Amino acid sequence: MPIEFDYIIAGGGSAGCVLASRLASNSNDSICLIEAGGKGKNLFIKMPAGNGFIFGNPKFDWGYQSVKQTQLNNRKIYFPRGKALGGSSIVNGMIYIRGVPQDYDNWRQMGLDGWGYSDLLPYFKYSEGSINRKNKFHGNQGPLKVEPARNFSELDKAFIKASVESGHELLDDFNADKRSGVSRVDSTTYRGVRQSSAIAYLKKNPKNLKIFTNTRVSRILFKKNKAIGIETIDGRKIYAGKEVIISQGAFGTPQLLMLSGIGDAKHLMSHDIKPLIDLPGVGQNLADHLDVSIQYGSDRMDLSTARYQRIDRAAVLMGQWLLNGSGPGGGSLFSTMLFHSFNDPNYPELQIYMTPMNIDENLSDGESESASIFQSLGRKLLVRGKKVAKPGVQIDINLERPRSLGRVSLYSSNPSDYPKIDPNYLSNKKDLDDLVEGVKEVRKIMSDPNISKYLNGEKGYWKNISTDEEIISAIRNTAYTGHHPCSTAKMGNENDINSVVDKDLKVFGIEGLRICDASAMPSQITGNLYATVLAMAEKASDIILKKEIKKPEF
């Protein structure tokens, strides 16, 4: 007997969990949520400092890799993507930052009515359950609990002082009316628990919601040009009476569309896939925040979160957290951030993270470093890398709105194969120019005595370099993903050859098929993606159920 639901949501990531919760709670329709990974309830998913057990772990992380990047000295770039209910919100940095108003107003100016900042603000507020913010920019009753970053240390305070001395404005709230400046960040943690979308939205499952985990979708099923269900990798078919909604992220969503016959016809036929509809934009427009990492050494292990990678200290940290969610184990790695603009303070080009330790996140680079027995037992706590975490400060410069766009395509028609990912980093020279200027600004801040007194100079590729040519060489050797891929099935107008869905997130030329995740973002934003993806899914649920759209604010 065929299995049928009103709505099928293929992908239980950041957007999928929101959609499942809202569609089930606000209707009598039957909802099916399908996730390739597990339930997302692992202890180290819940524990913010347990990120190292998740990142790079094939049980929880898809572990995608890019093709060799010609502008990064032919290095491959590692892309961690969450594999469990919650998707990449089980592996993200737990930072709550939205885009700036102009990001979304640009979407509206593209002809996407209803997607401007004033349109999305009610949905940001509806999703947010801020613990400490009581103003017109924030919500306090939403499922996603948000609080001040817990591990706000002496080095964080020193970085803020140095930034202010270097001319940057001290801000209280990045998500209010100013963005350029330095501040302690808000974090998607609560009472020591990571607020993944599964933890935030799926605490209680309505009776009309059925969740399949460890179930991978291989293709979408169609009757002529109407989506009628999905087929799993083991051959099971599940049908949708009303709609199929794809929420598999910036890499998974375009791959599934192409495997199902939706994409560039020539590319599909080259893999013996019969095109259902020729949509050349599928997989195009891949935008990511390229991250340039500069490490500063220090002798102050007592001030560094790297000290918790020793097994005895890791055990104490773990014990505190298990007891009542307290201590550093209940907070994220990142507590302080700087946004820097070259011209318009309302539209900064750079997002700069400060981490009170040195880590190596690009698992595609180099050989694994050996460690002492104490470190080898504890090193998976906090962060998993090929190098042991070291004391010091790491500055990560993210380019917010890259001009270099890439592509996701197929290696083969086998749904078990990973897609071919080419972010095409630094193909536009202006991106490189902006990063060089960003490095100079960071060096100015880090030379200030408020922070430099704790440090003993730059390390690795950055040591003893000064010319623009040397800076460019170091960028090519150290840059990797900022973990924010998007726009590979972007929303836009039908006359835009690169667009895949309309303003209601419906796939062009197909009935009963929508996309809701970061792949549908029309363009990259100035900030982390998590809050925006949740707001998009909140709005999408109202659109799908034909509920009254929340009134614009401001």
XYZ file of C-alpha atoms in Angstrom:
554
model
C 0.000 0.000 0.000
C 1.513 3.356 -0.998
C 2.579 5.779 1.712
C 1.045 9.216 1.194
C 1.111 12.526 3.036
C -0.185 15.966 2.169
C 3.280 17.513 2.308
C 6.719 15.953 2.027
C 9.730 17.931 3.247
C 12.924 16.428 1.849
C 15.690 17.515 4.220
C 15.515 17.995 7.987
C 17.999 20.842 8.209
C 17.662 24.393 9.476
C 14.708 25.192 7.216
C 13.170 21.720 7.112
C 12.642 21.496 10.880
C 10.930 24.909 10.930
C 8.648 23.964 8.047
C 7.746 20.613 9.603
C 6.887 22.217 12.931
C 4.864 25.105 11.525
C 2.992 23.181 8.817
C 1.990 20.449 11.271
C 1.067 22.797 14.123
C -0.938 25.214 11.997
C -2.961 22.782 9.892
C -4.654 19.413 9.922
C -2.550 18.289 6.970
C -0.309 15.248 7.229
C 3.368 16.184 7.093
C 6.362 13.960 6.346
C 9.899 15.123 7.149
C 12.712 13.042 5.641
C 16.295 13.337 6.931
C 19.348 11.439 5.685
C 21.072 11.620 9.083
C 20.072 10.743 12.606
C 17.786 12.329 15.188
C 20.117 15.180 16.149
C 19.932 14.406 19.860
C 23.518 13.307 20.402
C 25.101 14.593 23.604
C 27.833 16.427 21.700
C 25.319 18.088 19.402
C 23.589 19.508 22.462
C 26.850 20.545 24.145
C 28.161 23.736 22.456
C 31.795 22.955 23.271
C 31.369 19.467 21.821
C 31.645 20.796 18.272
C 34.846 18.841 17.699
C 32.956 15.566 18.056
C 30.574 16.669 15.292
C 32.788 18.610 12.861
C 34.614 16.145 10.620
C 32.795 13.128 12.071
C 31.242 11.217 9.143
C 28.326 10.176 11.338
C 27.247 13.816 11.689
C 29.068 15.694 8.931
C 28.685 15.158 5.184
C 32.298 16.259 4.769
C 32.054 17.737 1.284
C 35.170 18.889 -0.562
C 35.586 21.425 -3.312
C 37.479 20.824 -6.505
C 40.980 22.282 -6.502
C 40.836 26.068 -6.304
C 43.234 27.582 -8.810
C 43.384 30.913 -6.948
C 44.157 29.156 -3.643
C 47.248 27.325 -4.892
C 45.176 24.364 -6.118
C 44.037 23.507 -2.592
C 40.789 21.636 -2.001
C 38.474 23.199 0.567
C 36.620 21.170 3.190
C 32.926 21.957 3.631
C 31.403 20.627 6.867
C 27.631 20.240 6.514
C 25.464 18.740 9.249
C 23.973 15.274 8.748
C 21.144 14.894 11.287
C 17.898 16.619 12.170
C 18.936 20.249 12.451
C 21.233 20.065 9.416
C 24.149 22.464 9.557
C 22.753 24.068 12.711
C 24.273 21.062 14.526
C 27.769 22.100 13.426
C 27.613 25.900 13.084
C 29.341 28.487 15.281
C 26.088 29.291 17.132
C 26.209 32.984 16.224
C 22.918 34.865 15.885
C 23.406 37.534 13.245
C 21.038 38.563 10.486
C 21.920 40.276 7.261
C 21.801 44.075 7.119
C 18.606 45.771 5.854
C 20.123 46.551 2.453
C 20.708 42.836 1.794
C 16.993 42.114 1.905
C 15.951 45.408 0.329
C 18.130 44.377 -2.623
C 16.005 41.223 -2.894
C 12.842 43.324 -3.030
C 14.431 45.580 -5.639
C 15.041 42.463 -7.767
C 11.232 42.298 -8.046
C 10.762 39.923 -5.115
C 7.921 41.690 -3.334
C 7.555 40.579 0.261
C 11.250 39.831 0.811
C 12.561 43.246 1.902
C 13.907 43.940 5.381
C 10.616 45.331 6.698
C 8.854 42.209 5.364
C 11.282 39.768 6.979
C 11.735 41.537 10.332
C 8.413 40.203 11.728
C 9.588 36.675 10.891
C 12.991 37.206 12.493
C 11.190 38.328 15.627
C 8.646 35.523 15.452
C 11.375 32.877 15.351
C 13.563 34.484 18.032
C 13.352 33.930 21.775
C 15.939 36.443 22.965
C 16.793 36.200 26.650
C 18.265 39.670 27.029
C 17.063 41.901 24.178
C 13.907 43.924 24.874
C 13.467 46.272 21.938
C 11.715 46.695 18.605
C 14.334 44.677 16.713
C 13.983 41.436 18.686
C 11.486 38.750 19.613
C 11.298 37.116 23.028
C 8.721 34.365 22.550
C 10.088 32.436 19.568
C 11.404 28.858 19.605
C 15.037 29.819 18.879
C 16.514 30.858 22.207
C 19.270 33.472 21.958
C 21.555 34.767 24.714
C 24.850 36.677 25.080
C 27.849 34.559 24.098
C 28.976 32.811 27.257
C 32.753 32.464 26.860
C 33.460 36.190 26.874
C 37.056 36.235 28.058
C 39.898 38.586 28.891
C 41.160 38.253 25.315
C 37.726 39.156 23.937
C 37.681 42.310 26.042
C 41.224 43.135 24.934
C 40.268 42.760 21.264
C 37.305 45.089 21.741
C 39.493 47.707 23.434
C 42.084 47.461 20.656
C 39.377 47.806 17.992
C 37.913 50.893 19.642
C 41.386 52.436 19.968
C 41.858 51.744 16.249
C 38.772 53.749 15.363
C 35.953 51.182 15.368
C 32.664 51.933 17.104
C 31.667 49.907 20.147
C 28.215 48.440 19.516
C 25.778 46.751 21.848
C 23.697 44.856 19.296
C 24.667 43.842 15.763
C 21.019 43.130 14.924
C 19.725 46.615 15.723
C 20.235 49.813 13.708
C 24.020 49.703 13.261
C 26.339 47.028 11.928
C 29.858 48.440 11.420
C 31.738 48.180 14.691
C 32.822 45.705 17.347
C 30.719 43.865 19.907
C 30.121 40.771 21.939
C 27.823 38.552 19.876
C 24.500 36.918 20.609
C 24.613 33.144 20.599
C 22.089 30.442 19.717
C 22.589 28.618 23.002
C 20.326 28.405 26.031
C 21.024 27.002 29.469
C 24.136 25.377 28.085
C 22.416 23.709 25.091
C 22.997 24.371 21.385
C 19.805 25.639 19.774
C 19.819 23.668 16.550
C 16.611 23.992 14.554
C 15.636 20.462 15.626
C 16.190 21.250 19.315
C 14.411 24.605 18.987
C 11.447 23.581 16.814
C 10.874 19.855 17.289
C 10.666 19.534 21.065
C 7.184 18.074 20.708
C 6.075 16.460 17.480
C 2.416 16.988 16.527
C 0.502 13.794 15.742
C 0.188 14.806 12.094
C 3.979 14.936 11.658
C 5.894 11.810 10.668
C 9.697 11.985 10.731
C 11.905 9.526 8.862
C 15.579 9.684 9.858
C 18.511 7.818 8.281
C 16.530 7.980 5.043
C 18.185 9.453 1.977
C 16.167 10.806 -0.941
C 17.428 9.763 -4.369
C 14.980 11.579 -6.642
C 11.715 13.464 -6.910
C 8.775 11.647 -8.495
C 6.679 13.375 -11.146
C 3.461 12.889 -13.035
C 4.110 14.930 -16.173
C 5.239 18.297 -14.774
C 3.798 17.848 -11.299
C 5.821 16.660 -8.300
C 3.944 13.813 -6.647
C 6.476 12.396 -4.194
C 10.002 11.167 -3.637
C 11.953 7.939 -3.940
C 14.512 6.957 -1.322
C 17.905 5.512 -2.061
C 16.641 2.038 -1.094
C 13.772 2.244 -3.605
C 10.914 3.178 -1.270
C 8.372 5.624 -2.702
C 6.509 8.195 -0.609
C 3.786 10.301 -2.185
C 2.597 13.864 -1.579
C -1.013 14.837 -2.135
C -0.283 18.553 -2.122
C 3.401 19.480 -2.359
C 6.990 18.350 -2.177
C 9.336 20.850 -0.493
C 13.100 20.479 -0.939
C 15.259 21.666 1.963
C 18.607 19.925 1.470
C 20.857 22.971 1.488
C 23.152 24.741 -0.928
C 24.784 21.499 -2.103
C 22.100 18.857 -1.600
C 19.155 20.740 -3.107
C 20.649 21.435 -6.560
C 22.030 17.906 -6.673
C 18.585 16.407 -5.999
C 16.977 18.668 -8.595
C 19.506 17.617 -11.227
C 19.201 13.919 -10.386
C 15.441 14.378 -10.870
C 15.761 15.968 -14.320
C 15.612 19.645 -13.352
C 18.626 21.702 -14.404
C 20.760 22.591 -17.364
C 19.604 20.177 -20.059
C 23.033 19.688 -21.638
C 24.629 18.941 -18.284
C 21.899 16.452 -17.384
C 22.140 14.641 -20.723
C 25.918 14.378 -20.324
C 25.121 12.153 -17.318
C 22.354 10.214 -19.123
C 19.617 11.976 -17.162
C 16.519 12.816 -19.186
C 15.676 16.504 -18.657
C 12.177 17.148 -17.357
C 12.671 20.890 -17.588
C 15.645 22.968 -18.718
C 16.534 25.270 -15.796
C 20.131 26.435 -16.349
C 20.240 28.265 -13.001
C 20.207 25.069 -10.952
C 23.582 24.810 -9.258
C 24.766 28.211 -10.492
C 25.445 31.363 -8.421
C 27.183 29.539 -5.559
C 28.190 32.292 -3.118
C 30.245 31.726 0.015
C 32.006 33.912 2.550
C 35.670 33.282 1.822
C 37.616 33.231 5.104
C 41.213 34.373 5.497
C 42.753 33.129 8.729
C 45.609 34.873 10.585
C 47.110 33.260 13.681
C 48.906 35.052 16.506
C 50.967 33.055 18.979
C 50.923 33.452 22.756
C 52.478 31.990 25.890
C 49.239 32.513 27.808
C 47.665 29.060 27.767
C 45.687 30.166 30.849
C 43.736 32.611 28.653
C 43.175 30.231 25.756
C 40.300 27.830 25.159
C 43.005 25.484 23.776
C 43.695 24.512 27.395
C 40.521 22.418 27.438
C 41.974 19.988 24.899
C 43.979 18.390 27.703
C 42.040 15.371 28.933
C 41.969 16.303 32.628
C 40.665 19.804 31.915
C 38.273 18.465 29.299
C 36.878 16.068 31.916
C 36.248 18.916 34.359
C 34.600 20.984 31.637
C 32.446 18.033 30.646
C 31.492 17.291 34.232
C 30.370 20.863 34.845
C 28.229 20.811 31.748
C 26.656 17.412 32.502
C 25.789 18.551 36.005
C 23.733 21.600 35.040
C 24.864 22.980 31.665
C 27.240 25.405 33.347
C 30.836 26.377 32.653
C 32.648 26.993 29.365
C 31.271 23.772 27.877
C 27.887 25.453 27.550
C 29.129 28.220 25.270
C 30.330 28.621 21.708
C 33.925 29.268 20.623
C 33.106 32.716 19.278
C 32.162 35.604 21.563
C 33.411 38.735 19.797
C 33.121 40.060 16.276
C 33.966 43.104 14.197
C 32.261 44.334 11.031
C 34.378 46.669 8.908
C 33.194 48.856 6.044
C 35.349 50.570 3.459
C 32.746 53.190 2.558
C 29.178 52.773 3.796
C 28.956 51.925 7.537
C 25.505 50.434 6.947
C 26.909 47.983 4.413
C 30.223 46.553 5.692
C 32.297 44.359 3.406
C 34.122 42.347 6.082
C 33.060 40.240 9.060
C 35.992 39.573 11.390
C 35.912 36.808 14.018
C 38.213 36.664 17.031
C 38.896 33.229 18.537
C 41.052 32.878 21.691
C 43.057 29.957 20.311
C 44.740 28.792 17.092
C 42.921 26.067 15.146
C 43.071 24.607 11.645
C 39.583 24.002 10.269
C 40.320 23.099 6.650
C 40.548 19.321 6.947
C 41.600 19.089 3.303
C 45.019 20.595 4.102
C 48.161 18.811 5.248
C 48.863 15.874 7.529
C 47.468 15.289 10.994
C 49.707 16.469 13.816
C 50.682 13.954 16.470
C 49.858 14.817 20.083
C 50.676 13.738 23.608
C 48.414 11.151 25.217
C 46.730 13.873 27.280
C 46.049 15.972 24.194
C 45.089 13.100 21.906
C 42.319 12.076 24.299
C 41.019 15.604 24.699
C 41.660 17.180 21.315
C 38.277 16.352 19.816
C 36.615 18.598 22.359
C 35.911 22.151 21.092
C 37.196 21.626 17.560
C 38.385 18.774 15.381
C 41.370 19.679 13.243
C 44.506 18.162 11.806
C 46.541 20.355 14.127
C 46.337 20.478 17.913
C 44.765 23.709 19.166
C 47.384 26.186 20.381
C 47.263 29.211 22.697
C 46.957 32.552 20.988
C 44.402 34.488 18.984
C 43.004 33.591 15.572
C 41.483 36.262 13.374
C 39.193 35.119 10.563
C 38.351 37.726 7.930
C 35.186 36.855 6.010
C 34.437 38.572 2.698
C 30.714 39.236 2.973
C 29.455 39.789 -0.553
C 31.863 38.018 -2.901
C 31.882 38.874 -6.569
C 33.387 35.468 -7.315
C 30.550 32.997 -7.791
C 30.840 29.266 -8.271
C 28.816 26.248 -9.257
C 27.450 22.948 -7.977
C 27.161 20.226 -10.628
C 27.062 16.449 -10.934
C 29.945 14.030 -11.019
C 27.518 11.265 -12.011
C 23.873 10.201 -11.982
C 24.494 8.016 -8.923
C 22.655 9.616 -5.967
C 25.237 8.131 -3.587
C 28.006 10.200 -5.174
C 28.702 13.644 -3.801
C 28.138 16.661 -6.051
C 30.974 18.545 -7.713
C 31.518 21.790 -5.787
C 33.477 24.671 -7.290
C 33.166 27.901 -5.249
C 35.495 29.598 -7.757
C 37.121 31.625 -4.998
C 38.984 34.844 -5.926
C 38.141 34.596 -9.615
C 37.193 38.274 -9.377
C 40.234 40.396 -8.498
C 38.180 42.875 -6.443
C 37.621 40.138 -3.844
C 41.355 39.766 -3.416
C 41.850 43.536 -3.192
C 39.244 43.781 -0.429
C 40.859 40.988 1.560
C 44.290 42.625 1.308
C 42.802 45.814 2.775
C 41.109 43.711 5.442
C 44.420 42.150 6.452
C 45.942 45.613 6.847
C 43.050 46.732 9.046
C 43.360 43.651 11.243
C 47.099 44.175 11.631
C 46.445 47.714 12.769
C 44.082 46.463 15.477
C 46.339 43.617 16.556
C 49.321 45.947 16.966
C 47.429 47.939 19.590
C 48.925 47.364 23.088
C 45.544 46.359 24.534
C 45.753 43.066 22.633
C 49.393 42.822 21.494
C 50.657 42.569 25.096
C 49.198 39.042 25.231
C 50.732 37.904 21.939
C 54.131 37.122 20.451
C 53.558 37.779 16.773
C 51.995 36.295 13.676
C 52.562 32.641 12.837
C 52.883 30.397 9.832
C 52.482 31.971 6.406
C 51.935 35.377 8.024
C 55.225 35.577 9.872
C 57.587 38.352 8.753
C 55.613 39.455 5.695
C 54.854 43.049 4.752
C 54.350 43.700 1.013
C 51.044 43.337 -0.821
C 52.533 40.469 -2.829
C 53.459 38.634 0.378
C 49.995 39.246 1.836
C 48.376 37.864 -1.325
C 50.580 34.780 -1.113
C 49.528 34.213 2.520
C 45.866 34.651 1.583
C 46.174 32.001 -1.117
C 47.775 29.625 1.400
C 45.360 30.130 4.296
C 41.909 30.982 2.900
C 39.083 28.504 3.240
C 35.284 28.501 3.531
C 33.419 30.840 5.852
C 30.804 28.038 6.058
C 28.001 30.041 4.415
C 27.279 28.603 0.938
C 24.024 29.773 -0.640
C 22.052 30.789 -3.758
C 22.448 27.628 -5.869
C 18.694 27.448 -6.600
C 18.002 31.108 -6.178
C 14.742 32.980 -5.960
C 14.140 35.468 -8.751
C 12.009 36.484 -11.694
C 11.093 34.074 -14.462
C 12.915 36.199 -17.036
C 16.183 35.754 -15.112
C 17.903 32.726 -16.645
C 19.760 32.049 -13.386
C 16.648 31.918 -11.196
C 15.097 28.627 -10.119
C 12.141 29.584 -7.871
C 9.688 32.483 -7.806
C 8.878 34.750 -4.856
C 6.626 32.028 -3.408
C 9.562 29.581 -3.622
C 7.839 27.550 -6.350
C 10.133 25.922 -8.909
C 9.591 27.419 -12.352
C 7.711 25.150 -14.740
C 6.857 22.521 -12.119
C 3.643 22.164 -10.166
C 3.676 21.138 -6.519
C 7.401 21.671 -5.927
C 9.034 24.313 -3.733
C 12.499 24.958 -2.349
C 13.173 26.463 1.044
C 16.730 26.632 2.366
C 19.899 28.695 1.812
C 20.019 27.590 -1.827
C 16.931 29.746 -2.502
C 18.515 32.946 -1.177
C 18.668 35.414 -4.101
C 22.150 36.583 -3.074
C 24.683 36.410 -0.271
C 24.057 38.445 2.891
C 26.195 40.412 5.343
C 26.331 37.950 8.217
C 25.755 34.342 9.206
C 22.952 32.488 7.415
C 21.158 30.611 10.193
C 18.787 33.378 11.362
C 17.877 34.259 7.762
C 17.144 30.656 6.779
C 14.823 30.298 9.779
C 13.004 33.535 8.890
C 12.625 32.358 5.295
C 11.114 29.077 6.491
C 8.759 30.881 8.875
C 7.510 33.035 6.015
C 7.347 30.066 3.637
C 5.056 28.169 6.016
C 2.599 31.088 5.946
C 2.790 31.222 2.147
C 2.240 27.472 1.782
C -0.724 27.391 4.170
C -2.123 30.609 2.650
C -2.105 32.245 6.042
C -2.136 36.020 6.400
C 1.405 37.267 5.848
C 2.816 39.163 8.808
C 2.644 42.925 8.332
C 5.887 44.720 7.436
C 7.607 46.694 10.200
C 9.516 49.972 9.826
